[in-house]
Amino acid sequence: MSESKDFLRTIVEEDLKSGKYNEVHTRFPPEPNGFPHIGHAKSICINFGIAEDYHGHCNLRMDDTDPTKEDTKYVEALKDAVEWLGFDWGNHVYYTSDYFPRLYDYAVELIKMGKAYVDSLNEEEIREYRGTVTEPGRRSKYADRTIEENLDLFERMKKGEFKDGEHVLRAKIDMSAANMKMRDPLLYRIRNVHHYRAGDTWHVYPMYDFAHCLSDYMEGITHSICTLEFENNRDIYDWVLNTLGLNSTRPYQHEFARLGINYTVMSKRKLLELVEGGQVDGWDDPRMPTIAGYKRRGYTPESILNFCDTIGIAKANSMVDVAQLEFCIRDDLNTKVPRVLCVLDPLKVRIENYEGSEEIDAPYYPHDVPKEGSRKLPFSKEIYIERDDFMENPPKDYYRLTPEQPVRLRHAYIITCKEVIKDANGNIVEIKAEYHPDSKSGSDSSGIKVKSAIQWVDAKTAKSIEVRLYDRLFSSEAPEGLEDLNPNSLQVINNALIEPAVITEKPDERFQFERQGYFYADPIDYSDEHPVFNKIVGLKDSWSKKAKVIKSEPKPQTKKVQVDGEIAPMSEAEEARFNKYTIELKLNSEVANTLARDEKLFHFYEEALLTLNSPISIANIVANEVARELKEKQIDELKFTATQIAQLVKMVDDETISNKIAKQVFEEMIESGENPTQIVEAKGLIQISDPAIISPIIDEVIAKNPDNVAKFKAGNSKLLGFFVGQVLKSTGGKANPQVVNELVAKKLK
RNA sequence: UGGGGUAUGGCCAAGCGGUAAGGCAACGGUUUUUGGUACCGUUAUUCGGGGGUUCGAAUCCCUCUACCCCAUCCA
């Protein structure tokens, strides 16, 4: 868990602390209609993670209420994903389909309560009757059916007496609800099809909104965590549970923003399209953002977990940079995997002054990775280096081999280029070089300075391998469809050369090919005869970045244009009040505006004025503090009165208390409805303005914070607030802040 | 246009009236036989805009703006 809590954990902690629940119980409720992707990983981490953190439970539940889309292969993929990520769902996987009988009973109960009815409008009519976001809907004539009729119909729906779409069961809520979801939502529809688990027993299937809340309830879920698009569904969630009277210990829904990653599509529909259209090689194609894809690509569960942890949980729609994910996998693999030498695009180098062969002992791990292990690196006259590690006419910053610049062969000798052999077309086909016998790695006495060490393989002993180089699937940052596909997302190299130990000793399944990236022995296509490696992710590469930077153009600066809308005009009465407030009572226009436009506020204000003639002070507190309370409440719901507010203001006016204390007192009044004078008296909140009392406190604060004093004196004037705050804190807020301010400023000058 | 949400550096994200956390990215430097890693440093006088309240506002009030979700017999 990171040091700052996310809002969900904050809620859970509060609920536990308040005793609302004794134990947290979450659930991860995917629909088995596709392979889980990294967005599901986020949800898995949240639900299982919270359960783990607070010693509760998390159920894995297949939300399988739509028989036309779901399949066993997807439930297997879901289970694999959760398991691979390292979470434990206990010994039971839950299925909404297991609740079909109980769900049916609940539906019958709703019908008996007169809260649900069988509607026989067709699909199009239902849509029409629903109205639009701005116009209310109207209720179907079938809503008047008697309970008996509804019961009979629903039972016959269940028995399969009707065709698909002939009838539906709907909740009787409100066809003119502002929340469209509440306009008599569908509870059950007829589906005369086979369900992958329930078989052919059912002809009616519950809808999400009906099944989900009840499933949560039946499993004893406390926190039903879902994504933002279900915010509107929360009202139904609560309606169903409340209407059925299921409110002893019951779950509540909380929503978070789903994960978005740039250069990636995350909708199951689009992912399915890619699979079915053959743009990728299945759900586990290493370019897919599916868990199966990442797994096949070579990502580790730890890296995904860590990614989910670093991106945070919030309610703002956001788009995470893929670089963040790539960082996580590099960071994980860096300390774990052996380094080996592999040449992807071989260029032959003939070392003219070397005869025979030898085996060089080379550690698998660099000095900064505390792991043991080494292998023998065969070396002889003929080797291969990476083609782009040699340049005939290099730019100034080029550190590798050139006709003038020697280079070290990693773990081996320094070589110098003697001759460049080209074919008829001018392509370099071979380098003739010389090695420096006294430059061997570990016992170098040559004194030659090189700028870099490059990877190489011995020609005779190197193994040929297939390497699959993956790049992002989409070239657009926010891909829409197939037109945004990156045509070069897969590059297959059939004859890369790798040092033999990787194949013969198999020290690991993941490797860093030095200076290139991290690679993974493909779990499916790899064989000893034909080794295949997937590129997981490249190393950070400040060279290719530098080389590219020349052609990158300065990005066009788009300044946000702020459009100011028109302010709604005032009614005549409002304007009259506004004028009275500004002219007669001398309120500033903003406060006058707030008061004049709000029915509740001006009533409250004018009533307070009756007790105390201090129009400006009262206006300020009413427009700023009371307004907050009156946002969601009526005046008669408040525990405090206008008269009490006037009393409070009076104490501020005559400087008995400071504004700061007034706010504190006001908070008390909201809770208890006690008189402000009593609160002040009981708590001894009378303001301290005597410099003789305040001064020593300031001295103490100054003595305790020498660093900040220095910073302040160096010109950081913001720190004044810090000192004032400290003094106020140690006086329980009672010190007169104005006096403190002046004194602090004087003392620190 | 009705309702429900959300706005803090290039990307995430803490913060809940008293010094604008942290990570990624970027840039500079040190170490380095990986142009990797590690380490050090730089990068928001300002929190979508404008007002107001307050000694003091990212935090409270008013207002405007932008974006997301809702009119599947999907979940």
CSV table of C-alpha atoms (C1' of nucleotides) in Angstrom, one decimal, chain A residues 31 63 65-66 69 123 127 130 133-134 165 180 186 189 191 208 230-232 311 316-317 319 321 324 327 334 339 366 368 397 399-400 408 410 441-442 512 515 540 542-543 545 562-563 565 588 590 623-624 628 631 660 663 718-719 721 728 737 741, chain B residues 1-8 10-15 17-27 32-38 45-46 48-57 60-75:
chain,number,residue,atom,x,y,z
A,31,GLU,CA,-18.8,-11.0,-17.2
A,63,ASP,CA,-21.6,-12.1,-13.7
A,65,THR,CA,-26.7,-13.2,-16.8
A,66,ASP,CA,-26.6,-12.8,-20.6
A,69,LYS,CA,-22.5,-13.8,-24.9
A,123,GLU,CA,-38.6,-3.2,-28.0
A,127,ARG,CA,-37.5,2.9,-26.2
A,130,ARG,CA,-38.8,6.0,-22.2
A,133,VAL,CA,-32.9,13.0,-21.4
A,134,THR,CA,-34.9,16.2,-21.6
A,165,GLY,CA,-39.1,-10.2,-26.7
A,180,MET,CA,-33.1,7.8,-17.2
A,186,LEU,CA,-36.1,-3.9,-17.1
A,189,ARG,CA,-36.1,-10.5,-20.4
A,191,ARG,CA,-34.2,-15.6,-23.8
A,208,TYR,CA,-27.6,-6.6,-14.6
A,230,PHE,CA,-22.4,2.8,-13.3
A,231,GLU,CA,-22.9,6.0,-11.3
A,232,ASN,CA,-26.4,6.3,-12.7
A,311,ILE,CA,-1.4,4.8,-11.1
A,316,ALA,CA,-11.3,11.7,-12.8
A,317,ASN,CA,-11.2,10.1,-16.2
A,319,MET,CA,-5.2,8.4,-19.7
A,321,ASP,CA,1.1,7.0,-20.3
A,324,GLN,CA,4.5,4.1,-16.8
A,327,PHE,CA,8.9,1.5,-16.4
A,334,ASN,CA,16.4,-5.1,-13.9
A,339,ARG,CA,22.3,-10.4,-18.9
A,366,PRO,CA,26.1,-6.7,-13.5
A,368,ASP,CA,24.7,-3.6,-9.1
A,397,ASP,CA,28.7,11.6,-30.3
A,399,TYR,CA,30.8,5.9,-29.0
A,400,ARG,CA,31.0,2.7,-30.9
A,408,ARG,CA,35.5,-3.1,-26.3
A,410,ARG,CA,31.8,-6.8,-23.7
A,441,SER,CA,38.4,-7.7,-19.6
A,442,GLY,CA,39.4,-7.9,-16.0
A,512,GLN,CA,18.2,-8.9,-20.7
A,515,ARG,CA,22.1,-2.9,-24.6
A,540,LYS,CA,15.9,3.1,-22.0
A,542,SER,CA,19.3,7.9,-24.6
A,543,TRP,CA,21.3,7.4,-27.7
A,545,LYS,CA,16.6,9.6,-28.5
A,562,GLN,CA,-11.5,30.4,-21.8
A,563,VAL,CA,-14.9,31.3,-22.9
A,565,GLY,CA,-20.7,32.3,-20.6
A,588,ASN,CA,-20.6,44.0,-2.0
A,590,GLU,CA,-21.0,39.3,-5.1
A,623,ALA,CA,-23.7,33.8,2.0
A,624,ASN,CA,-20.6,31.8,2.7
A,628,ARG,CA,-23.3,25.4,2.4
A,631,LYS,CA,-27.5,23.6,-0.3
A,660,LYS,CA,-11.6,31.6,12.8
A,663,LYS,CA,-16.3,29.0,12.0
A,718,LYS,CA,4.8,32.5,2.2
A,719,LEU,CA,6.2,31.1,5.4
A,721,GLY,CA,1.3,31.7,7.1
A,728,LEU,CA,-2.7,29.6,16.3
A,737,PRO,CA,-4.8,36.1,14.1
A,741,ASN,CA,0.3,38.3,12.0
B,1,U,C1',-31.2,20.6,-23.5
B,2,G,C1',-32.6,17.1,-18.0
B,3,G,C1',-29.8,14.2,-14.5
B,4,G,C1',-25.2,12.2,-12.6
B,5,G,C1',-19.8,13.0,-12.4
B,6,U,C1',-14.8,15.2,-13.0
B,7,A,C1',-11.0,19.4,-13.5
B,8,U,C1',-3.9,20.2,-9.3
B,10,G,C1',3.8,16.8,-20.5
B,11,C,C1',1.1,11.9,-18.0
B,12,C,C1',-0.8,9.8,-13.3
B,13,A,C1',-1.7,11.6,-8.3
B,14,A,C1',-1.6,13.4,-2.8
B,15,G,C1',-3.8,17.4,-0.5
B,17,G,C1',-8.3,26.8,5.9
B,18,G,C1',-1.7,27.6,7.6
B,19,U,C1',5.6,25.9,3.5
B,20,A,C1',1.9,22.8,-3.6
B,21,A,C1',3.8,15.2,-1.4
B,22,G,C1',5.2,11.2,-4.5
B,23,G,C1',5.8,8.3,-9.2
B,24,C,C1',6.4,8.4,-14.7
B,25,A,C1',8.3,11.5,-18.5
B,26,A,C1',11.9,15.4,-19.7
B,27,C,C1',16.5,18.0,-18.9
B,32,U,C1',29.5,2.6,-14.7
B,33,U,C1',33.3,-2.6,-19.4
B,34,U,C1',25.2,-2.2,-20.9
B,35,G,C1',24.4,5.2,-24.3
B,36,G,C1',21.2,0.2,-18.9
B,37,U,C1',21.0,0.5,-13.5
B,38,A,C1',22.1,3.5,-9.2
B,45,U,C1',4.8,31.8,-6.9
B,46,U,C1',0.2,28.3,-8.4
B,48,G,C1',-10.0,25.0,-15.4
B,49,G,C1',-11.5,30.8,-15.6
B,50,G,C1',-13.5,35.1,-13.0
B,51,G,C1',-15.3,37.1,-8.5
B,52,G,C1',-16.3,36.8,-3.1
B,53,U,C1',-15.4,35.4,2.3
B,54,U,C1',-10.9,35.2,5.6
B,55,C,C1',-5.0,37.8,8.9
B,56,G,C1',-4.4,33.6,5.4
B,57,A,C1',-7.9,29.8,0.0
B,60,C,C1',-15.4,27.6,2.1
B,61,C,C1',-19.3,30.6,-1.0
B,62,C,C1',-21.1,32.4,-5.9
B,63,U,C1',-20.6,32.1,-11.1
B,64,C,C1',-18.9,30.7,-15.8
B,65,U,C1',-16.2,27.1,-18.9
B,66,A,C1',-14.5,22.3,-20.6
B,67,C,C1',-14.6,17.1,-20.6
B,68,C,C1',-17.0,12.2,-19.3
B,69,C,C1',-21.5,9.0,-18.3
B,70,C,C1',-27.1,8.0,-19.0
B,71,A,C1',-32.5,7.4,-23.8
B,72,U,C1',-29.2,-1.8,-25.1
B,73,C,C1',-34.6,-6.6,-23.8
B,74,C,C1',-25.4,-5.4,-22.6
B,75,A,C1',-22.6,-5.5,-18.2
